[in-house]
mmCIF file of C-alpha atoms in Angstrom:
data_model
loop_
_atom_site.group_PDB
_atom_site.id
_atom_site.type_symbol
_atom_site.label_atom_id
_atom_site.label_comp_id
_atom_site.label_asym_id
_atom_site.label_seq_id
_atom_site.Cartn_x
_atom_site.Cartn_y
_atom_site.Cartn_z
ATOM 1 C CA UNK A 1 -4.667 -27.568 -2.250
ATOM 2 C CA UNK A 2 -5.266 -24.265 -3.941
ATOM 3 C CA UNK A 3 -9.240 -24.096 -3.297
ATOM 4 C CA UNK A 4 -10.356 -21.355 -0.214
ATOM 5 C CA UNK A 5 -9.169 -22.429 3.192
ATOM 6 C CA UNK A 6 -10.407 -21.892 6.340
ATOM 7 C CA UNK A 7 -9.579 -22.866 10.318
ATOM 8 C CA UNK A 8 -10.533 -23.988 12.345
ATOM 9 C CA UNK A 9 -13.351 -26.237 10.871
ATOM 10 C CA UNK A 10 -15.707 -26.317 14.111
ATOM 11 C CA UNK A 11 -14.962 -23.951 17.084
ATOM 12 C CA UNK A 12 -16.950 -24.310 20.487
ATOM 13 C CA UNK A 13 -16.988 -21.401 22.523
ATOM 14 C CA UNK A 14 -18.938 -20.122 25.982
ATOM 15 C CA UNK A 15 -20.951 -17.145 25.893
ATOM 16 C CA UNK A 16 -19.316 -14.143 26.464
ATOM 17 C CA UNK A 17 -15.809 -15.529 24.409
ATOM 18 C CA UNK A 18 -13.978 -14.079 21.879
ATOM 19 C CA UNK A 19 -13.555 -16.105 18.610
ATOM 20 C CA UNK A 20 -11.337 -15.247 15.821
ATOM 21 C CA UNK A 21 -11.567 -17.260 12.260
ATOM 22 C CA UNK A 22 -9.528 -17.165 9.675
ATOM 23 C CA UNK A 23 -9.544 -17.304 5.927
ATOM 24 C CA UNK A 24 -7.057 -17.758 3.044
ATOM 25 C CA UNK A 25 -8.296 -17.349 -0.195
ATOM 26 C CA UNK A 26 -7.272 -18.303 -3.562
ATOM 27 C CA UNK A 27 -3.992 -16.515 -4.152
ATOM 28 C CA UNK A 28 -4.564 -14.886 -7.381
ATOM 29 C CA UNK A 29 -7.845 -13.475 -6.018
ATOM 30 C CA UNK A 30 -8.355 -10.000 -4.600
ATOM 31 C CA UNK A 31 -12.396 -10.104 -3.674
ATOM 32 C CA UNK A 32 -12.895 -11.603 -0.327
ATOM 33 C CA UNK A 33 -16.553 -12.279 1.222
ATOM 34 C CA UNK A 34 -17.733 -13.356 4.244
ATOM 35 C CA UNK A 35 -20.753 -15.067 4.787
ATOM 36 C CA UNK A 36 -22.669 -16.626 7.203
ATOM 37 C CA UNK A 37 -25.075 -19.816 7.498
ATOM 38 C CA UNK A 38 -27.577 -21.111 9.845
ATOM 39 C CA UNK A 39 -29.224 -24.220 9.808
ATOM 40 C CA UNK A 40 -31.992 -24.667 7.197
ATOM 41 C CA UNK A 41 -31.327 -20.998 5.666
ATOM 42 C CA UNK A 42 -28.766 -19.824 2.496
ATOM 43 C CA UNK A 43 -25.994 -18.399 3.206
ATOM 44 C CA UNK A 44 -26.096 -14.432 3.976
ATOM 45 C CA UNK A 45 -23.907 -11.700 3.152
ATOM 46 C CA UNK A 46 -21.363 -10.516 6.163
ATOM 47 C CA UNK A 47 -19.148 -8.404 4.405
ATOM 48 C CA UNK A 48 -16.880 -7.954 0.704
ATOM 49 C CA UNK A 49 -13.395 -6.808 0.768
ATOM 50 C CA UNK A 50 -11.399 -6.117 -2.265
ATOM 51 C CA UNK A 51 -7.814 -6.091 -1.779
ATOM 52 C CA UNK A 52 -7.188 -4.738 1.921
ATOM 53 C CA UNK A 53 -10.015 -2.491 1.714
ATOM 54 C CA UNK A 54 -13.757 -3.528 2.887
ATOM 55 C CA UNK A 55 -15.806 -1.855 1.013
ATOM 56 C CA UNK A 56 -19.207 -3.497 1.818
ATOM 57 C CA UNK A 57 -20.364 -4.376 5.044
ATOM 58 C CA UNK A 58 -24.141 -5.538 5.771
ATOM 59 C CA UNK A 59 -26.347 -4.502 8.802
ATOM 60 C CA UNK A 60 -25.616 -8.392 10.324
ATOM 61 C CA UNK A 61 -22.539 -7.014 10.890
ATOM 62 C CA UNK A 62 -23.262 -5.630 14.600
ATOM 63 C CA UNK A 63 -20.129 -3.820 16.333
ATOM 64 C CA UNK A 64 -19.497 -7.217 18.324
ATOM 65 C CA UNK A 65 -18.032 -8.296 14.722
ATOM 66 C CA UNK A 66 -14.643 -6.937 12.726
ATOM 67 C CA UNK A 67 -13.564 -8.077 10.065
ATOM 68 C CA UNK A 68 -9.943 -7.470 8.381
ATOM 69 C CA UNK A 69 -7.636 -8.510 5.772
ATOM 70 C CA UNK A 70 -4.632 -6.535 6.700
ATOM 71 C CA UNK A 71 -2.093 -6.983 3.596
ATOM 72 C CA UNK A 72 -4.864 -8.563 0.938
ATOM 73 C CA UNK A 73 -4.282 -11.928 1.447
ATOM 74 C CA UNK A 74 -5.669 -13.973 4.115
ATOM 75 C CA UNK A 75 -8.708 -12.601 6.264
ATOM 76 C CA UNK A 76 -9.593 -12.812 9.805
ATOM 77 C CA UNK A 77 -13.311 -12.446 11.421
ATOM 78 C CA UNK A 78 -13.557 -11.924 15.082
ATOM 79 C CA UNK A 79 -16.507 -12.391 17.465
ATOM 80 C CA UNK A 80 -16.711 -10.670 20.475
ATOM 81 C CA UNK A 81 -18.414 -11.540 23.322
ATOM 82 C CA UNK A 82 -20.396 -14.293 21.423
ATOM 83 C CA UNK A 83 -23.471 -14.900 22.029
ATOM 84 C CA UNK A 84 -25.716 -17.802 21.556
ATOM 85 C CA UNK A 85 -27.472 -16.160 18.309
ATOM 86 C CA UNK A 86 -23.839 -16.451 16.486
ATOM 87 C CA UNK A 87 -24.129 -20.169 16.261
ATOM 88 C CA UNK A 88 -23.629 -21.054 12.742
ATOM 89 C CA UNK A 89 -21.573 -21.598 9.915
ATOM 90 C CA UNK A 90 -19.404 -18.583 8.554
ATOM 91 C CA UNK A 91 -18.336 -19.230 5.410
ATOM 92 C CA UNK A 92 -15.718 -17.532 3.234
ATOM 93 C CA UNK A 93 -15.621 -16.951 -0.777
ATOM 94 C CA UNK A 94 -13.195 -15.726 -2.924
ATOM 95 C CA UNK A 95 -13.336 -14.334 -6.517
ATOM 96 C CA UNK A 96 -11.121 -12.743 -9.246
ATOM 97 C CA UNK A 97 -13.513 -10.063 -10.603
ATOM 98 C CA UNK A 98 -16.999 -8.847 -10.333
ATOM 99 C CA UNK A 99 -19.597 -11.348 -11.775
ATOM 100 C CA UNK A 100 -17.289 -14.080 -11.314
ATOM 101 C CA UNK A 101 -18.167 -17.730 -9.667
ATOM 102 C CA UNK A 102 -17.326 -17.350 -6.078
ATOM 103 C CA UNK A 103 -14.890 -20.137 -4.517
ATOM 104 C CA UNK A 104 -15.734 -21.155 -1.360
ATOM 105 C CA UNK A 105 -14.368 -22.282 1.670
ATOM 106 C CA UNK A 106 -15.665 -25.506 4.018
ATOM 107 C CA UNK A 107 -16.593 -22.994 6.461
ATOM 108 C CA UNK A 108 -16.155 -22.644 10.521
ATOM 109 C CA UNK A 109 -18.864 -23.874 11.891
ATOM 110 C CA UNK A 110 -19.094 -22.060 15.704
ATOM 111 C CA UNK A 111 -21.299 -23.593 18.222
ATOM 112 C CA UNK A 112 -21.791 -20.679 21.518
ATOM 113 C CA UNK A 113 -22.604 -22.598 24.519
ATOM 114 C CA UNK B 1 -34.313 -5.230 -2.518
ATOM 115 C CA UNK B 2 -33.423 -8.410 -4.111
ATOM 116 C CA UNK B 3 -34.665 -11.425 -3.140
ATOM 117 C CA UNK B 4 -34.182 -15.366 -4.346
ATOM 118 C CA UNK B 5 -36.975 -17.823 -3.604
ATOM 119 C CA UNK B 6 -36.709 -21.759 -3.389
ATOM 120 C CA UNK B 7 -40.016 -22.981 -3.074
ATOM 121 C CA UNK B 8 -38.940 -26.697 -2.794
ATOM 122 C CA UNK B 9 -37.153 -27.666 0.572
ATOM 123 C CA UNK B 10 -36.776 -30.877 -0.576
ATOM 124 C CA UNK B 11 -36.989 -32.656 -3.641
ATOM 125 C CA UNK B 12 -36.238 -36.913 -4.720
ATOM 126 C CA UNK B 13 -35.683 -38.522 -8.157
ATOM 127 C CA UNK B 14 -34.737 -42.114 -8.839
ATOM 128 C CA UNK B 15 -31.707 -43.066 -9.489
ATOM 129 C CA UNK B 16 -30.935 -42.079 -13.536
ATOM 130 C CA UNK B 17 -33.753 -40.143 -13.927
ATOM 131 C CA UNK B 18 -34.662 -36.120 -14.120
ATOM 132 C CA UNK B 19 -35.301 -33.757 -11.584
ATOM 133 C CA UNK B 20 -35.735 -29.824 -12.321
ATOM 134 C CA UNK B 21 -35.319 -27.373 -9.488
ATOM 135 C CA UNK B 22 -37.004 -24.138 -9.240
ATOM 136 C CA UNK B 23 -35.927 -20.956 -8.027
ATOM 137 C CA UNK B 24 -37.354 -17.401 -8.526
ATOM 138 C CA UNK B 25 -36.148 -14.594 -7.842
ATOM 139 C CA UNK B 26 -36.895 -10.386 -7.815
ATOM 140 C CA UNK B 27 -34.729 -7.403 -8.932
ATOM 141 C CA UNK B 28 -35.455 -4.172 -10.989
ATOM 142 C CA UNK B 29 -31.983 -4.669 -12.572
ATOM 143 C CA UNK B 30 -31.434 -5.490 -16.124
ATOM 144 C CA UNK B 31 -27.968 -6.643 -15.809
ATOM 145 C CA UNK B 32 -27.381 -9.897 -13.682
ATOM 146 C CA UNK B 33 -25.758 -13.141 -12.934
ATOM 147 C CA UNK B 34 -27.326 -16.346 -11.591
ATOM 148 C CA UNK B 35 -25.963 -19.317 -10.136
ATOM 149 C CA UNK B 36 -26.886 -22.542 -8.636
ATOM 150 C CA UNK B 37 -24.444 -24.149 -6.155
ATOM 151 C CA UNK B 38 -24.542 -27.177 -4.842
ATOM 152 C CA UNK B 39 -23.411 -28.033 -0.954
ATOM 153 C CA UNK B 40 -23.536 -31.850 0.198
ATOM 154 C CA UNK B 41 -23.205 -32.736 3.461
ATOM 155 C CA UNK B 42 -20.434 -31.206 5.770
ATOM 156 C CA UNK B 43 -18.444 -29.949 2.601
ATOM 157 C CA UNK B 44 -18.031 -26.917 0.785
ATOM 158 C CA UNK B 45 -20.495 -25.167 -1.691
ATOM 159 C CA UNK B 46 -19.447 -25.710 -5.133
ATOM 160 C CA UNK B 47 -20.243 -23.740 -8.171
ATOM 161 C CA UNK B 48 -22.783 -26.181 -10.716
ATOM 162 C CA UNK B 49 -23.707 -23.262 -13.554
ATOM 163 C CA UNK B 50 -23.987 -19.774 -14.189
ATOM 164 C CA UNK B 51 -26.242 -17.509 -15.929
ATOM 165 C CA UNK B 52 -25.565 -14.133 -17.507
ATOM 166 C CA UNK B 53 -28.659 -12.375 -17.345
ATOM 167 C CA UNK B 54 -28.114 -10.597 -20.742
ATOM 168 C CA UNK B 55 -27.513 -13.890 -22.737
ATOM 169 C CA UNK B 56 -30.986 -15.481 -24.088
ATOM 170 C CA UNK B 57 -29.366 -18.841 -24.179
ATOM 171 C CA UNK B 58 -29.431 -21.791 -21.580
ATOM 172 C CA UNK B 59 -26.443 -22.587 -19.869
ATOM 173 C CA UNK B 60 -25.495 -26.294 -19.652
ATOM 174 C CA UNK B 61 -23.183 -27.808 -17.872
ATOM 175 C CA UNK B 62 -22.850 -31.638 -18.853
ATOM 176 C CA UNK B 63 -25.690 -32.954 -17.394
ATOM 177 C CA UNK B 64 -27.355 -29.768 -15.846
ATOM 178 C CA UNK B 65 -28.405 -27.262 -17.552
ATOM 179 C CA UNK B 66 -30.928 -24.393 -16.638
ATOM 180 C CA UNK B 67 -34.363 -22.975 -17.959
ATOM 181 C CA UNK B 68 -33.857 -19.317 -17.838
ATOM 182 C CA UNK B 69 -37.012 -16.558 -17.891
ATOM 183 C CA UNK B 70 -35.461 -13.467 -17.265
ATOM 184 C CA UNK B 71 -39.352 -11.898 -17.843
ATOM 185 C CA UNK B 72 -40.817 -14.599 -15.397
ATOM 186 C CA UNK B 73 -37.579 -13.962 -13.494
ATOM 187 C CA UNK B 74 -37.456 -17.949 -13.552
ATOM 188 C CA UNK B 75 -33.851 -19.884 -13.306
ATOM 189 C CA UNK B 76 -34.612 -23.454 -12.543
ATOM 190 C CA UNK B 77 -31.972 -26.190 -12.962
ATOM 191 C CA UNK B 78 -32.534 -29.707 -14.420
ATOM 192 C CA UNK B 79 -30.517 -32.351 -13.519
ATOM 193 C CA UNK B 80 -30.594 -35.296 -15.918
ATOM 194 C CA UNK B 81 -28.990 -38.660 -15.427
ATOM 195 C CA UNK B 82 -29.154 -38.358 -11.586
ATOM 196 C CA UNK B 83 -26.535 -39.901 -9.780
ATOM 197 C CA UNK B 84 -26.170 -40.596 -6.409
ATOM 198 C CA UNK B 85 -23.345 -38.302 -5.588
ATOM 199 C CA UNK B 86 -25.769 -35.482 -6.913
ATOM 200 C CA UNK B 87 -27.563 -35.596 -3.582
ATOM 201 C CA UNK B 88 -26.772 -32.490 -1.759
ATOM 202 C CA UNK B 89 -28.326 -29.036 -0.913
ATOM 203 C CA UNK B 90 -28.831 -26.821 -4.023
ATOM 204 C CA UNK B 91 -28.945 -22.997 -3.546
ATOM 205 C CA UNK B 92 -29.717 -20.876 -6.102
ATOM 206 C CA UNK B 93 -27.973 -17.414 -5.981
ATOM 207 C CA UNK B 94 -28.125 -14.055 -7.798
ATOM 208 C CA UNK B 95 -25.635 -11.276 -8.064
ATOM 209 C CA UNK B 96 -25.810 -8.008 -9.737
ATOM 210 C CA UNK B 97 -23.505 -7.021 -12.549
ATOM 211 C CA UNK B 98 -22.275 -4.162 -10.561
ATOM 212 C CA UNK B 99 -22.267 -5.919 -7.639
ATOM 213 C CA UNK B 100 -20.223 -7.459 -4.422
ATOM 214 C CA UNK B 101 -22.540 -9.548 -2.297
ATOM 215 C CA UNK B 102 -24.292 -13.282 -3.501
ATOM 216 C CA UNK B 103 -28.228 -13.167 -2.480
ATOM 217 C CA UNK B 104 -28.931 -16.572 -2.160
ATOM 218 C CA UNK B 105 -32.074 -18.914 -1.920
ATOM 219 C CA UNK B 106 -33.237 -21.222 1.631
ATOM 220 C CA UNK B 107 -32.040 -24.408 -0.447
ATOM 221 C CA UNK B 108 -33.631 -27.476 -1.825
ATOM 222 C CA UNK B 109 -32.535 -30.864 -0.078
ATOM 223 C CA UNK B 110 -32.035 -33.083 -3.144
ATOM 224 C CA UNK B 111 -32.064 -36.857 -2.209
ATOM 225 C CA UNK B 112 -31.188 -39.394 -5.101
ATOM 226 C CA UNK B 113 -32.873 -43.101 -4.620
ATOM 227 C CA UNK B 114 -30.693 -45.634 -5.583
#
């Protein structure tokens, strides 16, 4: 399978848990984006990386969330101390080059209890 | 800011027949792309056609194409031939030329009757 890849599919977590997901995107692709998805809604912008460097992050983003992709490849997003609110379904894209279709990933759906 | 507006949540068409989606959205760019993707149930958003703003002709894609009004800032996508693996959640999305992020729509719930 060559499409985006992400794991775990579903995570359950208490409150107050860290959570770390990860993300491998197509390999010939250096734009990375995380998104995120709750029920009923589109998906919304988390943050763009291109290469190893993130270069975009949006104001979802609080400081509970990091987000890294250490060598350009694969890309991790951690939750700290979840919280209820961060139930949803974080999604990951890749792309080749601005404009392009974005690839996506099944997604990791996280349920907070 | 730029936003993207589904004013359907859910939408039906028989089996074989045509269904058009709408979407609207608002920028004060000249210089854009527009998508719709398609989602169906507990698997991954796929890519159904893309726009380049600067091109006055409608993309198609086999049996969907899309009825672009870049002055009405209008992209609405028409599904002919409905089958029933076409029902799924359609977002429309827009991206600027320049750049990173997707903005994308709240979704319309297409359901195909067989």
């Amino acid at each position: 399978d060559t499409g985006v890849s992400q794991d775990p599919r579903h995570k359950i977590t208490k409150r107050g848990q860290n959570v770390t997901f990860r993300c491998d995107p197509i390999s010939e692709h250096n734009r990375l984006y995380w998104y995120r998805q709750t029920l009923g809604q589109g998906p919304e912008f988390l943050t763009y990386f291109q290469n190893e460097a993130q270069l975009e992050k949006s104001r979802l983003l609080s400081d509970r969330f990091s987000a890294e992709r250490p060598k350009g490849s694969f890309s991790t997003l951690e939750i700290q101390r979840t919280e209820q609110g961060d139930s949803a379904m974080y999604l990951c894209a890749s792309s080749l080059a601005l404009g392009e279709k974005g690839f996506f990933g099944q997604g990791t759906r996280l349920t907070v209890v | 800011a730029q936003t993207v507006t589904q004013s359907q949540p859910e939408m039906s068409v028989q089996e074989a027949e045509t269904v058009t989606l709408s979407c609207t959205y608002d920028t004060s760019e000249s210089d854009y792309y527009l998508f719709w993707y398609k989602q169906p149930p507990s698997r991954q958003m796929i890519l159904v056609i893309r726009q380049e703003a600067y091109k006055q002709q409608n993309a198609t894609e086999n049996r969907f194409s899309v009825n672009f009004q870049k002055a009405a800032k209008s992209f609405s996508l028409k599904i002919s031939d409905s089958q029933l693996g076409d029902a799924a959640m359609y977002f429309c999305a827009y991206r600027r030329n320049t750049g990173n992020q997707f903005y994308f729509g709240t979704g319309t719930s297409l359901t195909v009757i067989p």
